[in-house]
PDB file of C-alpha atoms in Angstrom:
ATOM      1  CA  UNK A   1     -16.892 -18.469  39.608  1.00  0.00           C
ATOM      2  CA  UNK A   2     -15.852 -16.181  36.760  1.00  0.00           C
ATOM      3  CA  UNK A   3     -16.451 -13.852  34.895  1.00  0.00           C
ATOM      4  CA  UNK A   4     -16.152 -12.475  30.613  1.00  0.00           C
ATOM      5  CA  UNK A   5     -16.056  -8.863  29.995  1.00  0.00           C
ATOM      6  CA  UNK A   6     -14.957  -7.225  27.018  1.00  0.00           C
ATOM      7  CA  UNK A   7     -12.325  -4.205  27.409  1.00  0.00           C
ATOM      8  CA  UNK A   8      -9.663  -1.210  26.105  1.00  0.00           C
ATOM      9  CA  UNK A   9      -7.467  -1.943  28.198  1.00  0.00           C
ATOM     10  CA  UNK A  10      -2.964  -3.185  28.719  1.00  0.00           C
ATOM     11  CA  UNK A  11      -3.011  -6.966  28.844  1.00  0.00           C
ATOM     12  CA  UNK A  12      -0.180  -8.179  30.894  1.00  0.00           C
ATOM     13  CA  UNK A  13       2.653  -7.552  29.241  1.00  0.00           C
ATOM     14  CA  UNK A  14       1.816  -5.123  26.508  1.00  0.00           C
ATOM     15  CA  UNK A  15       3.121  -1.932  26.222  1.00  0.00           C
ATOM     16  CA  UNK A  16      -0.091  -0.499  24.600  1.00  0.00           C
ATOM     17  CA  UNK A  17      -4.148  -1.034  25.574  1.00  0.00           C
ATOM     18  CA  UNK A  18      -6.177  -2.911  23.296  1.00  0.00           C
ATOM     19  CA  UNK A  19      -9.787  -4.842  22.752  1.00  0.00           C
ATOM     20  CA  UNK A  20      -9.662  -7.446  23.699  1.00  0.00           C
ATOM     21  CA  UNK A  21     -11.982 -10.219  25.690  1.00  0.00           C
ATOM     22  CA  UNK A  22     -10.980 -11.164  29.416  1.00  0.00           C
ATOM     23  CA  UNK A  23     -11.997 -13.917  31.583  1.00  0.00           C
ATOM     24  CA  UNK A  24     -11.468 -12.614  35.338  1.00  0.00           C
ATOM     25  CA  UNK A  25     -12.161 -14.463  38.848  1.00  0.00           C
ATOM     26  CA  UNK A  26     -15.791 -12.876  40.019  1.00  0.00           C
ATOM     27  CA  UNK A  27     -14.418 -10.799  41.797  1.00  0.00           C
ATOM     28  CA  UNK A  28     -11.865  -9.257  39.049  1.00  0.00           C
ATOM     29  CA  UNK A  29      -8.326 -10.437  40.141  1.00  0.00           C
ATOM     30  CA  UNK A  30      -6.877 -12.680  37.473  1.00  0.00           C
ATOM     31  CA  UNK A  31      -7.604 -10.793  34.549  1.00  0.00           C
ATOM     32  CA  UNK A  32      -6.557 -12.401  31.096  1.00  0.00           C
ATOM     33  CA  UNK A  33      -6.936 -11.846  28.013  1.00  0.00           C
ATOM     34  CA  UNK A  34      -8.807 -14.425  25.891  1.00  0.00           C
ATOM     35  CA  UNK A  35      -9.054 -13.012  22.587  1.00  0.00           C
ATOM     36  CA  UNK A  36      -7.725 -10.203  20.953  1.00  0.00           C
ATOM     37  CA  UNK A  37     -10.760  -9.611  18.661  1.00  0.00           C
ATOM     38  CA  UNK A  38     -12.845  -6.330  18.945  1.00  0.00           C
ATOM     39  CA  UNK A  39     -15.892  -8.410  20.431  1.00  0.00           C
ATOM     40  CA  UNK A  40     -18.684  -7.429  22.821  1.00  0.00           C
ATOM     41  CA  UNK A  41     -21.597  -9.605  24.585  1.00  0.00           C
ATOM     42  CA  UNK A  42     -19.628 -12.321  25.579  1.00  0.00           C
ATOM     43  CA  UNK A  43     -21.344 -15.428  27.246  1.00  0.00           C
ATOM     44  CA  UNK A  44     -20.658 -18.617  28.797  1.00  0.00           C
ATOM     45  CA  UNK A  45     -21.916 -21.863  28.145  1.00  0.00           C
ATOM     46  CA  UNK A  46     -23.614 -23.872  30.589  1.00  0.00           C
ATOM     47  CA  UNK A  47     -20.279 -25.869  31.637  1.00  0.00           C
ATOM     48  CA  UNK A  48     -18.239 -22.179  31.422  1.00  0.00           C
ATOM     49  CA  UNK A  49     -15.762 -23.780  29.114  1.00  0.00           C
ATOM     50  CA  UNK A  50     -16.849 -22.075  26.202  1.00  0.00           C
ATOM     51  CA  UNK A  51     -17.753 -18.338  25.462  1.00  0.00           C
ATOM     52  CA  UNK A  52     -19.720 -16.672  22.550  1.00  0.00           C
ATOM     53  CA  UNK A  53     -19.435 -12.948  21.696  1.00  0.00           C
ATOM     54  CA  UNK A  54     -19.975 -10.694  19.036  1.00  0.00           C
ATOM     55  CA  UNK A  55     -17.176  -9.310  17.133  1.00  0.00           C
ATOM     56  CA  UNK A  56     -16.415  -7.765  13.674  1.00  0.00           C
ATOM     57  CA  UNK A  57     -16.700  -9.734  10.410  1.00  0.00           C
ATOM     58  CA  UNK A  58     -13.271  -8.479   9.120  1.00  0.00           C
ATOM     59  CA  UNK A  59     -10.348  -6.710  10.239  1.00  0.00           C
ATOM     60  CA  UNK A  60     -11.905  -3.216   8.572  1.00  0.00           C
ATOM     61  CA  UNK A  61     -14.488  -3.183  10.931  1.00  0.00           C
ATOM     62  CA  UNK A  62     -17.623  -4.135   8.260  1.00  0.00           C
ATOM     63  CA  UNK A  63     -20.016  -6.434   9.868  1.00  0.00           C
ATOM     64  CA  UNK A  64     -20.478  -8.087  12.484  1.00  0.00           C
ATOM     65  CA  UNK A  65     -20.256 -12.022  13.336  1.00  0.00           C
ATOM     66  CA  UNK A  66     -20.953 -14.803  16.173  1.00  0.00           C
ATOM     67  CA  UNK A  67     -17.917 -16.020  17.174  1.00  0.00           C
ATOM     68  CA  UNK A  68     -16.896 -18.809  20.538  1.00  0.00           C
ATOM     69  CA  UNK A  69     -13.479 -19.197  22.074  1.00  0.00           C
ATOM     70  CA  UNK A  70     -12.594 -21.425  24.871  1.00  0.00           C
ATOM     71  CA  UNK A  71     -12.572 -19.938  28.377  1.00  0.00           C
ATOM     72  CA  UNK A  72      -8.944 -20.365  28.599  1.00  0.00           C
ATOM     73  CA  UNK A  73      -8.432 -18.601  24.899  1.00  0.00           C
ATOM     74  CA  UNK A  74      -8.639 -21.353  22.660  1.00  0.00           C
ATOM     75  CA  UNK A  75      -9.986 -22.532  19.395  1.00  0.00           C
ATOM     76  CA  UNK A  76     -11.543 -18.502  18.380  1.00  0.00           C
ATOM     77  CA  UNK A  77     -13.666 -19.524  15.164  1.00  0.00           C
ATOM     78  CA  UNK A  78     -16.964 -17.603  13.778  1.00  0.00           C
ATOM     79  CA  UNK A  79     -20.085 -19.701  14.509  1.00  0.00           C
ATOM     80  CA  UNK A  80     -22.025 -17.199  12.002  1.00  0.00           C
ATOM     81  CA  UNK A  81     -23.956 -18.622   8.936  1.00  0.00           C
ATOM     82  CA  UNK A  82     -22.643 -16.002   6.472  1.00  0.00           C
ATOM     83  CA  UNK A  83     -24.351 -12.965   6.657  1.00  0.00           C
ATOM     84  CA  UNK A  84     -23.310  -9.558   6.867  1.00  0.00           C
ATOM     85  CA  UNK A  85     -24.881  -8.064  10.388  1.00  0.00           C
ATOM     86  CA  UNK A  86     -24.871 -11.359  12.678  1.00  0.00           C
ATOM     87  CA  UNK A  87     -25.177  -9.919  16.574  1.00  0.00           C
ATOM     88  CA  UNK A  88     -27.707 -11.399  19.092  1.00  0.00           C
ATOM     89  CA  UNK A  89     -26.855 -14.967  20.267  1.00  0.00           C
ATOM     90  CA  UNK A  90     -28.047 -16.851  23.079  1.00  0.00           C
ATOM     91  CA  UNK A  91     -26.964 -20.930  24.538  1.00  0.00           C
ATOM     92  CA  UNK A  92     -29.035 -23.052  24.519  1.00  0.00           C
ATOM     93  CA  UNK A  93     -29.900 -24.482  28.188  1.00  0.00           C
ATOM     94  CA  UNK A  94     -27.311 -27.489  27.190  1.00  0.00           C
ATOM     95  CA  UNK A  95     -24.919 -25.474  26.290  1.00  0.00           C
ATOM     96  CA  UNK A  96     -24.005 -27.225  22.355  1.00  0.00           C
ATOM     97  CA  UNK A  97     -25.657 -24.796  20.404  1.00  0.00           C
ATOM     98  CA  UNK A  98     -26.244 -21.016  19.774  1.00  0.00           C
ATOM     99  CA  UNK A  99     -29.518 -19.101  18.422  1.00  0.00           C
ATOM    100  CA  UNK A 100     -28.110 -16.347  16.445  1.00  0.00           C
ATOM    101  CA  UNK A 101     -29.713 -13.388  14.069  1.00  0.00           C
ATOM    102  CA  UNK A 102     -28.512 -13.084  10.403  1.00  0.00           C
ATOM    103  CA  UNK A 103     -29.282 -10.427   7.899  1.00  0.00           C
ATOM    104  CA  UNK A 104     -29.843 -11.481   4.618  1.00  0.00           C
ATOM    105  CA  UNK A 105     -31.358  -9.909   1.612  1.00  0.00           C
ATOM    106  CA  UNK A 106     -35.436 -10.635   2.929  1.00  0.00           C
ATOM    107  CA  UNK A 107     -34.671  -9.304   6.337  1.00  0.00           C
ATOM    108  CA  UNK A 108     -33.290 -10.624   9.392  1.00  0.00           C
ATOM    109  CA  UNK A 109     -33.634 -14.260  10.546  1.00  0.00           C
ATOM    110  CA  UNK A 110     -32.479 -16.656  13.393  1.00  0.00           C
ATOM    111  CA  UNK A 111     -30.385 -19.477  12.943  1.00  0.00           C
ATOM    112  CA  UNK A 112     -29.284 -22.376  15.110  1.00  0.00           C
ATOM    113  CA  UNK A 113     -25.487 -23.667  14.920  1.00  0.00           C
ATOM    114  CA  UNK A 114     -23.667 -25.865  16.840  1.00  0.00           C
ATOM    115  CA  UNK A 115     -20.302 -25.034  18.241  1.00  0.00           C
ATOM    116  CA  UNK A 116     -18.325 -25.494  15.050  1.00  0.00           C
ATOM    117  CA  UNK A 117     -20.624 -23.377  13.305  1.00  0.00           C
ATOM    118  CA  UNK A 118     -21.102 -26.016  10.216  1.00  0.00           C
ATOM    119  CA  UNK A 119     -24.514 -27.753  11.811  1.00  0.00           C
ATOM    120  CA  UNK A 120     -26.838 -23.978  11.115  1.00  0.00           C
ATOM    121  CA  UNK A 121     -30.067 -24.446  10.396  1.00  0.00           C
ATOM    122  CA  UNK A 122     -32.486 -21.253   9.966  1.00  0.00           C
ATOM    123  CA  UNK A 123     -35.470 -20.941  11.777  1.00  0.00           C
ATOM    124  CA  UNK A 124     -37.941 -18.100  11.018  1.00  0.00           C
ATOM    125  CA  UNK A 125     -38.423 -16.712   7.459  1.00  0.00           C
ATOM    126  CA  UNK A 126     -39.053 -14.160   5.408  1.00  0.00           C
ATOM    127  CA  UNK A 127     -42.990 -15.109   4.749  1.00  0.00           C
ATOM    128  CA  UNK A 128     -43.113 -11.537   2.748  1.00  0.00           C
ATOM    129  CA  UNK A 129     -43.043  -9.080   5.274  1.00  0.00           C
ATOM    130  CA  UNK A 130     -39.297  -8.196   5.449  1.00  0.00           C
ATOM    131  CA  UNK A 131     -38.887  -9.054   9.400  1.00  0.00           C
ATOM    132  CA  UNK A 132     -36.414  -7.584  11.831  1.00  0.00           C
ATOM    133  CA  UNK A 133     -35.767 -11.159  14.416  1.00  0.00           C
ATOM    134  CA  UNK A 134     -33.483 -10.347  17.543  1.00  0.00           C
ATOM    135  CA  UNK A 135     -33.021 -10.926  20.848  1.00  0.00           C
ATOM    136  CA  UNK A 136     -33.172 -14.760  20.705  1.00  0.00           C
ATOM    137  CA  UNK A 137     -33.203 -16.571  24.242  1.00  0.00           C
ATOM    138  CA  UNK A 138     -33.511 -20.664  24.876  1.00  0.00           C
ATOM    139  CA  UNK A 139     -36.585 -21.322  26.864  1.00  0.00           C
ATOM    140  CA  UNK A 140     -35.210 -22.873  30.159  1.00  0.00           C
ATOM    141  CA  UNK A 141     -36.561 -26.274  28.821  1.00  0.00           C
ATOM    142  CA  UNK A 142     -34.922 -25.267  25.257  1.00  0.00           C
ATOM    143  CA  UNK A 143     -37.930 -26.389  23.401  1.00  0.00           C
ATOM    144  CA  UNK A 144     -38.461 -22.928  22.327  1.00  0.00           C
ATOM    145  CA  UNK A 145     -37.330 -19.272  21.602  1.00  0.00           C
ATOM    146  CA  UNK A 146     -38.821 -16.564  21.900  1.00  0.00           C
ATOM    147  CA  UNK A 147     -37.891 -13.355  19.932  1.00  0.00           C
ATOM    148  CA  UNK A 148     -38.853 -10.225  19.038  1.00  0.00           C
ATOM    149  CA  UNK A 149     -39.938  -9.527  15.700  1.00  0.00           C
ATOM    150  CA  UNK A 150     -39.593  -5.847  14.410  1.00  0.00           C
ATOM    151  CA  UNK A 151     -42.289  -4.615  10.910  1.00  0.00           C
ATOM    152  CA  UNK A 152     -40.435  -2.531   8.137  1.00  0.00           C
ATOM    153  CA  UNK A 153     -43.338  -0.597   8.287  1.00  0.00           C
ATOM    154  CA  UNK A 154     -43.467  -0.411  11.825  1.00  0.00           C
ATOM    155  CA  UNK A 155     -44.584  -2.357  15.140  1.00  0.00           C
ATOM    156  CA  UNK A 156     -43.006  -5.066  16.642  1.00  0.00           C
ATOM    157  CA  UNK A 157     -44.510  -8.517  18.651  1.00  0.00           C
ATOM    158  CA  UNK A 158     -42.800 -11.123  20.618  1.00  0.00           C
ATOM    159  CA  UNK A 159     -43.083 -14.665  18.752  1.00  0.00           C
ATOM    160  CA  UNK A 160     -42.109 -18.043  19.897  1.00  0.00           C
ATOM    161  CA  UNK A 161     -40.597 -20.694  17.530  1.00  0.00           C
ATOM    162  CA  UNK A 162     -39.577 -24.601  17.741  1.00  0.00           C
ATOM    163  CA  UNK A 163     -35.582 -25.009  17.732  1.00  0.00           C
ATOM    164  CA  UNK A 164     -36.189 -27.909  15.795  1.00  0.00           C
ATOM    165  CA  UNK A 165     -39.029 -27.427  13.422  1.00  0.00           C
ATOM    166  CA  UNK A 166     -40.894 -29.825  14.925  1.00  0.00           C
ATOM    167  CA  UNK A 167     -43.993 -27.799  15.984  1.00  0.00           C
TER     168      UNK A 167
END
């Protein structure tokens, strides 16, 4: 079993620390270093070949995106539809696709992408109230997720919403 941390810390080799994402055995021998992008949150799919983490939009630091690499450092890409502030993500129970939040200029709202990132589809909407949607997680059947939903003017509820559209 293993594990993905994010870290400031001397990858083998280096003569400096950096951030960086790591993929360790469980119980932390092995260390290596997976990606050299600032990230944070990482997560493995269901398999564990893949991992999805936060990191910044751009090399200045502005913004954040959804990104995956391969567990053994692979194929880094941005899964992220575009926005500028893209953080929460969670697999789906399958492991092929992410829920993700984007801001955009009515607020924040989830999207669905598969692994390349070029399959999104967005799932809740503005509907006029300016929502705050984050903290996306699969239902363990992943016919649903449930969110929170944050009020500009205040208040927040938990809401539930069809992947798919379907319902």
């Amino acid at each position: 079993s293993k594990l993905a941390y994010a870290a400031f810390s001397k990858p083998e080799g280096a003569s400096v620390p950096d951030w960086g994402l790591y993929v360790a055995k469980a119980d932390g021998s092995e260390a290596k270093q997976i990606s050299k992008n600032l990230g944070w949150k990482p997560e493995f799919n269901r398999d564990g070949t893949l991992i999805a983490y936060t990191g910044n939009a751009d090399a200045q630091g502005r913004g954040f995106q959804v990104a995956i690499v391969g567990a053994d450092g692979h194929g880094d890409h941005s899964v992220s539809p575009g926005g500028n502030y893209e953080n929460d993500h969670s697999w789906d129970p399958k492991g092929q696709e992410l829920v993700t939040h984007s801001a955009g200029e009515d607020g924040f709202h989830l999207w669905v992408t598969d692994t390349t990132g070029k399959k999104e589809r967005q799932i809740t909407f503005d509907e006029g109230q300016h929502p705050y949607d984050i903290n996306p997680h699969w239902s363990p059947a992943g016919d649903q997720i449930v969110f929170e939903r944050h009020y500009k003017w205040g208040g927040s509820d938990l809401h539930l919403v069809d992947p798919y559209g379907d319902k």
